[in-house]
Tab-separated table of C-alpha atoms and ligand atoms in Angstrom:
chain	number	residue	atom	x	y	z
M	392	MET	CA	21.849	16.109	-4.687
M	393	THR	CA	18.655	14.135	-5.325
M	394	VAL	CA	16.251	12.844	-2.646
M	395	GLY	CA	13.855	9.929	-2.945
M	396	ILE	CA	13.220	6.230	-2.409
M	397	ASP	CA	16.471	4.383	-1.760
M	398	LYS	CA	14.954	1.060	-0.670
M	399	ILE	CA	11.466	-0.403	-0.854
M	400	GLY	CA	10.233	-3.601	0.810
M	401	PHE	CA	6.876	-5.354	0.788
M	402	PHE	CA	5.201	-7.842	3.113
M	403	THR	CA	1.817	-9.498	3.148
M	404	SER	CA	0.096	-12.466	4.748
M	405	PRO	CA	1.057	-16.017	3.707
M	406	TYR	CA	-2.659	-16.694	2.997
M	407	TYR	CA	-4.865	-15.787	0.048
M	408	ILE	CA	-8.164	-16.660	-1.616
M	409	ASP	CA	-8.894	-17.020	-5.311
M	410	MET	CA	-11.462	-14.574	-6.712
M	411	VAL	CA	-13.044	-17.384	-8.768
M	412	ASP	CA	-13.723	-19.296	-5.509
M	413	LEU	CA	-15.141	-16.149	-3.900
M	414	ALA	CA	-17.365	-15.440	-6.914
M	415	THR	CA	-18.652	-19.027	-6.876
M	416	ALA	CA	-19.389	-18.845	-3.135
M	417	ARG	CA	-21.205	-15.523	-3.574
M	418	ASN	CA	-23.138	-16.698	-6.643
M	419	VAL	CA	-21.540	-14.080	-8.900
M	420	ASP	CA	-20.146	-14.506	-12.444
M	421	PRO	CA	-16.344	-14.836	-11.884
M	422	ASN	CA	-15.728	-12.419	-14.777
M	423	LYS	CA	-17.261	-9.641	-12.712
M	424	TYR	CA	-14.395	-10.012	-10.222
M	425	LEU	CA	-11.670	-10.947	-12.735
M	426	ILE	CA	-12.520	-8.399	-15.459
M	427	GLY	CA	-15.082	-5.974	-14.014
M	428	ILE	CA	-13.047	-5.405	-10.817
M	429	GLY	CA	-9.691	-6.641	-12.152
M	430	GLN	CA	-8.631	-8.781	-9.178
M	431	LYS	CA	-7.345	-12.382	-9.275
M	432	LEU	CA	-6.306	-13.224	-5.701
M	433	GLN	CA	-6.778	-11.544	-2.335
M	434	ALA	CA	-4.531	-11.574	0.738
M	435	VAL	CA	-6.222	-12.820	3.917
M	436	ILE	CA	-4.649	-11.532	7.123
M	437	PRO	CA	-4.476	-13.986	10.081
M	438	GLU	CA	-5.182	-12.821	13.646
M	439	THR	CA	-1.442	-13.068	14.386
M	440	GLN	CA	-0.703	-10.107	12.069
M	441	ASP	CA	-1.813	-6.486	12.412
M	442	ALA	CA	-0.686	-3.153	10.950
M	443	VAL	CA	2.356	-3.118	13.268
M	444	THR	CA	3.636	-6.615	12.477
M	445	LEU	CA	2.967	-6.256	8.731
M	446	ALA	CA	5.032	-3.047	8.726
M	447	ALA	CA	7.784	-4.514	10.908
M	448	ASN	CA	8.062	-7.533	8.598
M	449	ALA	CA	8.192	-5.245	5.525
M	450	ALA	CA	10.893	-3.033	7.066
M	451	ASP	CA	12.885	-6.074	8.222
M	452	ARG	CA	13.239	-7.073	4.567
M	453	ILE	CA	15.161	-3.903	3.638
M	454	LEU	CA	16.975	-2.481	6.659
M	455	THR	CA	20.611	-3.168	7.578
M	456	SER	CA	22.003	-2.518	11.078
M	457	ALA	CA	23.645	0.640	9.682
M	458	ASP	CA	20.250	1.880	8.416
M	459	LYS	CA	18.689	1.227	11.833
M	460	ALA	CA	21.376	3.323	13.504
M	461	ASP	CA	21.102	6.135	10.933
M	462	ILE	CA	17.293	6.505	10.717
M	463	ASP	CA	16.221	9.707	12.489
M	464	MET	CA	12.512	9.630	11.621
M	465	VAL	CA	9.947	6.812	11.442
M	466	ILE	CA	6.643	7.818	9.834
M	467	PHE	CA	3.818	5.288	9.938
M	468	GLY	CA	0.937	5.841	7.495
M	469	THR	CA	-2.142	3.795	8.376
M	470	GLU	CA	-5.898	3.843	8.812
M	471	THR	CA	-5.747	0.501	10.677
M	472	GLY	CA	-4.048	1.962	13.754
M	473	VAL	CA	-3.716	-0.357	16.756
M	474	ASP	CA	-4.376	2.277	19.429
M	475	ASN	CA	-6.386	5.489	19.600
M	476	SER	CA	-3.433	7.342	21.114
M	477	LYS	CA	-0.083	5.582	20.733
M	478	ALA	CA	1.598	5.589	17.324
M	479	ALA	CA	2.243	2.281	15.588
M	480	ALA	CA	5.653	3.734	14.623
M	481	ILE	CA	6.893	3.423	18.225
M	482	TYR	CA	6.177	-0.331	18.263
M	483	VAL	CA	8.041	-0.852	14.969
M	484	GLN	CA	10.972	1.284	16.119
M	485	ASP	CA	11.271	-0.915	19.216
M	486	LEU	CA	10.732	-4.274	17.475
M	487	LEU	CA	13.393	-3.520	14.848
M	488	GLY	CA	15.907	-1.844	17.176
M	489	ILE	CA	15.810	1.438	15.247
M	490	SER	CA	17.712	4.300	16.900
M	491	LYS	CA	15.841	5.900	19.803
M	492	ARG	CA	17.160	9.283	18.656
M	493	ALA	CA	14.471	9.284	16.002
M	494	ARG	CA	11.109	10.986	15.732
M	495	ALA	CA	8.445	8.254	15.509
M	496	PHE	CA	4.800	9.023	14.797
M	497	GLU	CA	1.697	8.029	12.844
M	498	ILE	CA	-0.167	9.811	10.031
M	499	LYS	CA	-3.791	9.121	9.100
M	500	GLN	CA	-5.745	10.261	6.059
M	501	ALA	CA	-7.274	7.085	4.647
M	502	CYS	CA	-5.156	5.759	1.742
M	503	TYR	CA	-3.207	9.017	1.508
M	504	GLY	CA	-1.273	8.805	4.821
M	505	ALA	CA	1.982	7.352	3.460
M	506	THR	CA	2.132	9.974	0.698
M	507	ALA	CA	2.033	12.724	3.333
M	508	GLY	CA	4.844	10.800	5.050
M	509	ILE	CA	6.942	10.678	1.888
M	510	GLN	CA	6.507	14.401	1.256
M	511	MET	CA	7.549	15.167	4.826
M	512	ALA	CA	10.516	12.807	4.560
M	513	TYR	CA	11.568	14.475	1.287
M	514	ASP	CA	11.594	17.942	2.890
M	515	HIS	CA	13.460	16.609	5.945
M	516	VAL	CA	16.227	14.961	3.897
M	517	LEU	CA	16.584	18.055	1.685
M	518	LEU	CA	17.327	20.036	4.879
M	519	HIS	CA	19.419	17.261	6.484
M	520	PRO	CA	21.082	15.296	3.663
M	521	GLU	CA	22.726	12.795	6.027
M	522	SER	CA	19.327	11.692	7.383
M	523	LYS	CA	17.477	8.495	6.557
M	524	VAL	CA	13.702	8.400	7.027
M	525	LEU	CA	11.681	5.186	7.243
M	526	VAL	CA	8.176	5.591	5.797
M	527	LEU	CA	5.796	2.708	6.549
M	528	ALA	CA	2.492	2.175	4.736
M	529	SER	CA	0.495	-0.590	6.427
M	530	ASP	CA	-3.188	-1.504	6.442
M	531	ILE	CA	-5.779	-4.260	6.418
M	532	ALA	CA	-8.705	-3.531	4.062
M	533	ARG	CA	-11.974	-4.925	5.473
M	534	TYR	CA	-15.520	-4.377	4.232
M	535	GLY	CA	-17.324	-7.413	5.577
M	536	LEU	CA	-18.323	-10.872	4.365
M	537	ASN	CA	-20.904	-10.890	1.598
M	538	THR	CA	-20.745	-7.143	0.896
M	539	PRO	CA	-20.036	-5.455	-2.488
M	540	GLY	CA	-16.699	-4.291	-1.057
M	541	GLU	CA	-15.598	-7.838	-0.155
M	542	VAL	CA	-13.924	-8.381	-3.541
M	543	THR	CA	-11.806	-5.250	-2.898
M	544	GLN	CA	-10.325	-6.364	0.464
M	545	GLY	CA	-6.660	-7.256	1.048
M	546	GLY	CA	-3.790	-6.147	3.233
M	547	GLY	CA	-0.066	-5.751	3.653
M	548	ALA	CA	2.680	-3.209	4.127
M	549	VAL	CA	5.272	-1.327	2.114
M	550	ALA	CA	8.377	0.064	3.835
M	551	MET	CA	10.440	2.767	2.130
M	552	LEU	CA	13.744	4.312	3.078
M	553	ILE	CA	13.964	7.950	1.953
M	554	THR	CA	17.526	9.247	1.581
M	555	ALA	CA	19.779	11.540	-0.420
M	556	ASN	CA	21.068	10.098	-3.721
M	557	PRO	CA	18.476	7.287	-3.771
M	558	ARG	CA	18.946	4.089	-5.754
M	559	ILE	CA	15.312	3.546	-6.812
M	560	LEU	CA	13.293	6.725	-7.477
M	561	ALA	CA	14.520	10.330	-7.251
M	562	LEU	CA	11.572	12.593	-6.418
M	563	ASP	CA	11.540	15.875	-8.314
M	564	GLY	CA	9.666	17.999	-5.757
M	565	GLN	CA	6.834	18.719	-8.200
M	566	SER	CA	3.427	18.054	-6.733
M	567	ALA	CA	-0.231	19.097	-6.970
M	568	PHE	CA	-2.820	18.369	-4.286
M	569	TYR	CA	-6.479	18.911	-3.482
M	570	SER	CA	-8.690	18.085	-0.483
M	571	GLU	CA	-12.385	18.398	0.235
M	572	ASN	CA	-14.802	17.125	2.909
M	573	ILE	CA	-16.477	14.142	1.212
M	574	MET	CA	-18.261	11.109	2.721
M	575	ASP	CA	-17.267	8.398	0.242
M	576	PHE	CA	-15.571	5.963	2.670
M	577	TRP	CA	-14.868	6.156	6.416
M	578	ARG	CA	-14.670	3.981	9.509
M	579	PRO	CA	-16.447	5.120	12.712
M	580	LEU	CA	-14.502	4.446	15.940
M	581	TYR	CA	-16.753	1.538	16.942
M	582	ARG	CA	-16.243	-0.401	13.684
M	583	LYS	CA	-13.561	-2.698	12.243
M	584	GLU	CA	-15.131	-2.557	8.762
M	585	ALA	CA	-15.295	0.526	6.543
M	586	VAL	CA	-18.568	2.260	5.685
M	587	VAL	CA	-18.510	3.017	1.972
M	588	ASP	CA	-20.588	4.643	-0.729
M	589	GLY	CA	-18.865	2.504	-3.369
M	590	HIS	CA	-19.972	4.013	-6.681
M	591	TYR	CA	-19.699	7.563	-5.360
M	592	SER	CA	-16.136	6.796	-4.147
M	593	THR	CA	-15.060	5.719	-7.638
M	594	ASP	CA	-16.480	8.931	-9.154
M	595	VAL	CA	-14.705	11.121	-6.588
M	596	TYR	CA	-11.415	9.243	-7.177
M	597	ILE	CA	-11.571	9.977	-10.941
M	598	GLU	CA	-12.539	13.601	-10.357
M	599	PHE	CA	-9.640	14.128	-7.918
M	600	PHE	CA	-7.228	12.492	-10.364
M	601	LYS	CA	-8.310	14.693	-13.273
M	602	ARG	CA	-8.185	17.790	-11.075
M	603	THR	CA	-4.705	17.184	-9.593
M	604	TRP	CA	-3.296	16.091	-12.959
M	605	LYS	CA	-4.502	19.395	-14.476
M	606	GLN	CA	-3.078	21.377	-11.535
M	607	TYR	CA	0.240	19.542	-11.976
M	608	GLN	CA	0.355	20.351	-15.692
M	609	ASP	CA	-0.451	24.030	-15.021
M	610	LYS	CA	2.275	24.203	-12.365
M	611	THR	CA	5.050	22.392	-14.236
M	612	GLY	CA	4.267	22.817	-17.936
M	613	ARG	CA	4.706	19.040	-18.336
M	614	SER	CA	2.358	16.877	-20.388
M	615	LEU	CA	1.731	13.136	-20.869
M	616	ALA	CA	4.631	13.047	-23.333
M	617	ASP	CA	7.053	13.771	-20.456
M	618	PHE	CA	6.055	10.549	-18.658
M	619	SER	CA	7.245	6.993	-19.229
M	620	ALA	CA	4.651	5.600	-16.794
M	621	LEU	CA	1.853	6.552	-14.398
M	622	ALA	CA	1.235	4.652	-11.148
M	623	PHE	CA	-2.031	4.889	-9.210
M	624	HIS	CA	-3.539	4.147	-5.843
M	625	LEU	CA	-5.174	0.817	-6.722
M	626	PRO	CA	-8.080	-0.174	-4.430
M	627	PHE	CA	-8.722	-2.642	-7.267
M	628	THR	CA	-6.920	-2.603	-10.600
M	629	LYS	CA	-9.967	-1.592	-12.694
M	630	MET	CA	-10.105	1.664	-10.672
M	631	GLY	CA	-6.667	2.699	-11.946
M	632	LEU	CA	-7.580	1.623	-15.475
M	633	LYS	CA	-10.618	3.897	-15.418
M	634	ALA	CA	-8.470	6.799	-14.214
M	635	ILE	CA	-5.688	6.370	-16.770
M	636	ASP	CA	-8.236	5.875	-19.563
M	637	ALA	CA	-9.811	9.207	-18.589
M	638	VAL	CA	-6.666	11.116	-19.577
M	639	VAL	CA	-4.695	9.019	-22.087
M	640	GLN	CA	-7.334	7.707	-24.498
M	641	GLY	CA	-6.931	9.360	-27.915
M	642	THR	CA	-3.465	10.797	-27.134
M	643	ALA	CA	-0.136	9.836	-28.727
M	644	SER	CA	1.048	8.517	-25.328
M	645	ALA	CA	-1.840	6.045	-24.888
M	646	THR	CA	-0.137	2.843	-26.086
M	647	LYS	CA	3.063	3.416	-24.111
M	648	LEU	CA	1.326	4.465	-20.862
M	649	LEU	CA	-1.321	1.719	-20.967
M	650	ARG	CA	1.381	-0.902	-21.524
M	651	GLN	CA	3.326	0.353	-18.472
M	652	PHE	CA	0.091	0.542	-16.481
M	653	ASP	CA	-0.304	-3.223	-16.957
M	654	PHE	CA	3.050	-3.813	-15.256
M	655	SER	CA	1.971	-1.557	-12.389
M	656	THR	CA	-1.084	-3.711	-11.597
M	657	GLN	CA	0.493	-7.189	-11.491
M	658	TYR	CA	1.213	-7.354	-7.746
M	659	ASN	CA	-1.950	-5.471	-6.730
M	660	ALA	CA	-4.123	-7.900	-8.719
M	661	VAL	CA	-2.907	-10.790	-6.530
M	662	VAL	CA	-2.873	-9.026	-3.152
M	663	GLY	CA	-5.898	-6.687	-3.147
M	664	ASN	CA	-6.223	-3.296	-1.499
M	665	LEU	CA	-3.535	-2.324	1.042
M	666	TYR	CA	-5.148	1.102	1.503
M	667	THR	CA	-2.228	3.488	2.055
M	668	GLY	CA	0.355	1.019	0.720
M	669	SER	CA	-1.489	0.361	-2.549
M	670	LEU	CA	0.135	3.131	-4.607
M	671	TYR	CA	3.552	2.008	-3.416
M	672	LEU	CA	2.874	-1.669	-4.153
M	673	SER	CA	1.853	-0.499	-7.618
M	674	LEU	CA	5.097	1.465	-7.983
M	675	LEU	CA	6.997	-1.643	-6.862
M	676	SER	CA	5.050	-3.716	-9.388
M	677	LEU	CA	5.865	-1.267	-12.181
M	678	LEU	CA	9.576	-1.040	-11.343
M	679	SER	CA	9.923	-4.818	-10.827
M	680	ASN	CA	7.989	-5.989	-13.865
M	681	SER	CA	8.396	-3.365	-16.589
M	682	ASP	CA	10.797	-4.582	-19.266
M	683	SER	CA	11.546	-1.102	-20.578
M	684	LEU	CA	11.715	1.471	-17.759
M	685	LYS	CA	15.233	2.812	-17.474
M	686	PRO	CA	17.194	5.317	-15.396
M	687	GLY	CA	16.043	8.884	-16.026
M	688	ASP	CA	12.496	7.874	-17.037
M	689	ARG	CA	9.813	9.994	-15.358
M	690	VAL	CA	7.045	8.239	-13.377
M	691	GLY	CA	3.874	10.018	-12.214
M	692	LEU	CA	2.171	8.936	-8.982
M	693	PHE	CA	-1.481	9.530	-8.110
M	694	SER	CA	-2.329	9.147	-4.439
M	695	TYR	CA	-5.952	9.146	-3.254
M	696	GLY	CA	-7.346	8.883	0.258
M	697	SER	CA	-11.092	8.886	0.779
M	698	GLY	CA	-12.563	11.659	2.790
M	699	ALA	CA	-10.894	13.025	0.575
M	700	GLN	CA	-7.351	13.989	-0.414
M	701	GLY	CA	-5.688	13.603	-3.807
M	702	GLU	CA	-2.108	14.298	-4.867
M	703	PHE	CA	-0.237	13.880	-8.146
M	704	TYR	CA	3.553	13.987	-7.970
M	705	SER	CA	6.512	12.678	-9.894
M	706	GLY	CA	10.018	11.260	-9.826
M	707	THR	CA	12.621	9.738	-12.106
M	708	VAL	CA	14.082	6.238	-12.070
M	709	ALA	CA	17.450	6.432	-10.289
M	710	LYS	CA	20.661	5.955	-12.168
M	711	ASN	CA	21.829	2.729	-10.467
M	712	PHE	CA	18.376	1.151	-10.394
M	713	ASP	CA	18.584	-2.685	-10.252
M	714	ARG	CA	15.287	-4.266	-11.352
M	715	GLN	CA	16.088	-7.886	-10.495
M	716	ALA	CA	17.166	-7.034	-6.930
M	717	LEU	CA	13.758	-5.455	-6.379
M	718	LYS	CA	11.674	-8.121	-8.089
M	719	LYS	CA	12.994	-11.427	-6.741
M	720	PRO	CA	12.060	-11.053	-3.054
M	721	VAL	CA	8.519	-9.926	-3.909
M	722	ASP	CA	7.945	-12.769	-6.383
M	723	ASN	CA	9.247	-15.290	-3.849
M	724	LEU	CA	7.034	-13.917	-1.065
M	725	LEU	CA	3.941	-14.094	-3.279
M	726	ASP	CA	4.795	-17.556	-4.656
M	727	ASP	CA	5.207	-18.990	-1.133
M	728	ARG	CA	1.638	-18.179	-0.035
M	729	HIS	CA	-1.045	-20.773	0.770
M	730	LYS	CA	-4.511	-20.807	-0.742
M	731	LEU	CA	-7.495	-20.896	1.648
M	732	SER	CA	-10.938	-22.300	0.943
M	733	ILE	CA	-13.760	-19.766	1.348
M	734	PRO	CA	-14.992	-21.319	4.672
M	735	LYS	CA	-11.409	-21.148	6.066
M	736	TYR	CA	-11.104	-17.522	4.932
M	737	GLU	CA	-14.407	-16.654	6.609
M	738	LYS	CA	-13.199	-18.241	9.858
M	739	MET	CA	-9.880	-16.359	9.706
M	740	TYR	CA	-11.703	-13.127	8.889
M	741	GLN	CA	-13.923	-13.495	11.954
M	742	ALA	CA	-10.982	-14.332	14.232
M	743	ALA	CA	-9.501	-10.797	13.964
M	744	MET	CA	-9.003	-9.118	17.351
M	745	PRO	CA	-12.322	-7.677	18.560
M	746	ILE	CA	-12.692	-4.005	19.524
M	747	THR	CA	-14.117	-5.057	22.915
M	748	SER	CA	-11.738	-5.481	25.870
M	749	GLY	CA	-10.327	-8.670	27.426
M	750	ASP	CA	-7.150	-10.708	27.368
M	751	ILE	CA	-6.484	-12.839	24.277
M	752	THR	CA	-3.680	-15.263	23.438
M	753	TYR	CA	-3.156	-16.405	19.869
M	754	ASP	CA	-1.436	-19.576	18.772
M	755	VAL	CA	1.444	-18.173	16.712
M	756	THR	CA	3.029	-21.494	15.762
M	757	ALA	CA	1.480	-21.546	12.271
M	758	ASP	CA	2.754	-18.037	11.436
M	759	GLN	CA	6.230	-18.215	9.910
M	760	SER	CA	6.743	-14.431	9.941
M	761	ARG	CA	9.509	-12.901	12.010
M	762	TYR	CA	7.197	-10.456	13.834
M	763	VAL	CA	3.834	-11.685	15.125
M	764	LEU	CA	0.986	-10.488	17.334
M	765	ARG	CA	0.776	-12.824	20.348
M	766	GLY	CA	-2.365	-11.225	21.716
M	767	ARG	CA	-3.456	-8.736	24.350
M	768	ALA	CA	-2.825	-8.777	28.100
M	769	ALA	CA	-3.980	-6.116	30.584
M	770	ASP	CA	-4.918	-3.823	27.672
M	771	ARG	CA	-1.399	-4.086	26.225
M	772	LEU	CA	-0.728	-5.535	22.786
M	773	VAL	CA	1.883	-8.271	22.924
M	774	TYR	CA	4.248	-8.502	19.951
M	775	LEU	CA	6.895	-11.162	19.469
M	776	ASP	CA	10.133	-11.195	17.529
M	777	THR	CA	10.392	-14.897	16.687
M	778	GLY	CA	13.905	-14.398	15.333
M	779	LYS	CA	12.942	-16.143	12.076
M	780	SER	CA	14.856	-14.449	9.306
M	781	ALA	CA	13.059	-13.224	6.195
M	782	GLU	CA	14.284	-15.285	3.286
M	783	ASN	CA	14.912	-13.507	0.033
M	784	LYS	CA	15.308	-10.132	1.635
M	785	ALA	CA	15.305	-7.112	-0.646
M	786	GLN	CA	18.671	-5.343	-0.991
R	1377	HMG	P1	-20.543	-3.509	-7.315
R	1377	HMG	O1	-21.582	-2.480	-7.231
R	1377	HMG	O2	-20.882	-4.859	-6.801
R	1377	HMG	O3	-20.014	-3.690	-8.775
R	1377	HMG	O4	-19.240	-3.039	-6.499
R	1377	HMG	P2	-20.618	-3.159	-10.150
R	1377	HMG	O5	-21.987	-3.679	-10.330
R	1377	HMG	O6	-20.398	-1.679	-10.256
R	1377	HMG	O7	-19.647	-3.907	-11.158
R	1377	HMG	C1	-18.295	-3.647	-11.159
R	1377	HMG	C2	-17.803	-3.730	-12.599
R	1377	HMG	O8	-17.907	-5.101	-13.030
R	1377	HMG	C3	-18.635	-2.908	-13.585
R	1377	HMG	O9	-17.727	-2.385	-14.531
R	1377	HMG	C4	-19.518	-3.960	-14.254
R	1377	HMG	O10	-19.957	-3.597	-15.547
R	1377	HMG	C5	-18.558	-5.126	-14.306
R	1377	HMG	P3	-17.601	-0.782	-14.717
R	1377	HMG	O11	-18.936	-0.292	-15.112
R	1377	HMG	O12	-17.202	-0.266	-13.353
R	1377	HMG	O13	-16.542	-0.650	-15.746
R	1377	HMG	N1	-19.190	-6.437	-14.464
R	1377	HMG	C6	-18.724	-7.420	-15.260
R	1377	HMG	N2	-17.638	-7.468	-16.066
R	1377	HMG	C7	-17.416	-8.637	-16.745
R	1377	HMG	N3	-18.238	-9.714	-16.659
R	1377	HMG	C8	-19.318	-9.695	-15.878
R	1377	HMG	C9	-19.618	-8.512	-15.126
R	1377	HMG	N4	-20.585	-8.164	-14.254
R	1377	HMG	C10	-20.315	-6.888	-13.853
R	1377	HMG	N5	-20.121	-10.774	-15.792
R	1377	HMG	C11	-17.527	-1.440	-5.989
R	1377	HMG	C12	-18.096	-2.401	-7.026
R	1377	HMG	C13	-16.150	-0.968	-6.435
R	1377	HMG	C14	-18.453	-0.240	-5.817
R	1377	HMG	C15	-17.418	-2.186	-4.614
R	1377	HMG	O14	-16.567	-3.282	-4.741
R	1377	HMG	C16	-16.947	-1.306	-3.477
R	1377	HMG	O15	-17.726	-0.586	-2.856
R	1377	HMG	N6	-15.599	-1.347	-3.146
R	1377	HMG	C17	-15.034	-0.532	-2.074
R	1377	HMG	C18	-14.876	0.935	-2.439
R	1377	HMG	C19	-13.695	1.210	-3.357
R	1377	HMG	O16	-12.776	0.436	-3.495
R	1377	HMG	N7	-13.701	2.410	-3.967
R	1377	HMG	C20	-12.621	2.820	-4.840
R	1377	HMG	C21	-12.456	4.327	-4.904
R	1377	HMG	S1	-12.256	5.023	-3.273
R	1377	HMG	C22	-10.604	4.624	-2.852
R	1377	HMG	O17	-9.836	4.251	-3.684
R	1377	HMG	C23	-10.220	4.769	-1.431
R	1377	HMG	C24	-10.128	3.475	-0.665
R	1377	HMG	O18	-8.961	2.756	-1.032
R	1377	HMG	C25	-10.169	3.741	0.832
R	1377	HMG	C26	-9.202	4.775	1.434
R	1377	HMG	O19	-8.881	5.810	0.871
R	1377	HMG	O20	-8.835	4.531	2.581
R	1377	HMG	C27	-11.309	2.565	-0.938
């Protein structure tokens, strides 16, 4: 029996900005953003979406009624939680009508949360092969208008169903991890925007990648030659390029792995950072866009969460993997988005729900998503299922 990712769905906002427009507005050479950072477009999240609705909309794209009845664990990875106590997983479980005989909880460790969820789901399904676990990775990346981090914002959610005999990626249980108390990026309780030591964070990311990759090789005896592709947490695509360059340059695997890396960045380059979902959007990008990955090929995954935790693990492409079924719904979702001018983006950015108390009601008529945030009443978040069905659902 194998255990791994059986289904994977993605959702993001219907709005984006162009990095050339942002560069022009900020008086920066566009090539800094396009080449130096490696981002083309950036998702802008309206006030009617939050981590819960993004995740619910992502999960809605992959789950059947049978899945909803069979799921016995919902794990929600996020650092954009909607409550200091209650787990976002409980809201999604309710909105989607997932079985109440499920464990539902939230995991936080910056961009690493969903990876912890996947590892826990893997162990659970190994022990209980009939189980299905829903792992949600949902975040909104905010640094602030006119900051160096602004070009690395974004947002969205990836939903993954972890089962026995998966149809997308069979995990092989081989993993190496490392954690250390580091102040590279964090978000104090009173802030909506991250505090970041940007250049330091990129150095720590590379160091954690090199360290966990070495640990993985020592543990497994595998080398670059055993891999058909490597996928990375991509806060911005140049970050992953720096990491892969650090280990493949000058090796016989360089051409093959760098070519696959390109496929793994295509979706991230037009969405931006999803924090904990970024590695899994990159995996989705690789699997959907690579013209040569085939069943049995080994893929390495590097997960990094500031603070900091790194993990390198691996899996193989499943035997009945269907590339087109994965790709079409994502391409359609991204193609259907609307471009915002920079002033409109700034207005939308500032409209996000404040941390201070008080009732709020949003106009949800412009939001075509199935699940939306209506506002807040008596300190309760109000979510709506509009009943709109997601077109081009994943299979
Ligand atoms: P910056 O300081 O404005 O940028 O911010 P820079 O001056 O370092 O330039 C960036 C690159 O553009 C450089 O290339 C320049 O040479 C190049 P590099 O030396 O890096 O190869 N450049 C140009 N290229 C072409 N044409 C030009 C041009 N001009 C310059 N004309 C920084 C960059 C990433 C620091 C900033 O955006 C930031 O702070 N971002 C947020 C932090 C971040 O994403 N860190 C990543 C690692 S930590 C992580 O991944 C965890 C995270 O996801 C959070 C979590 O775990 O929850 C963030």
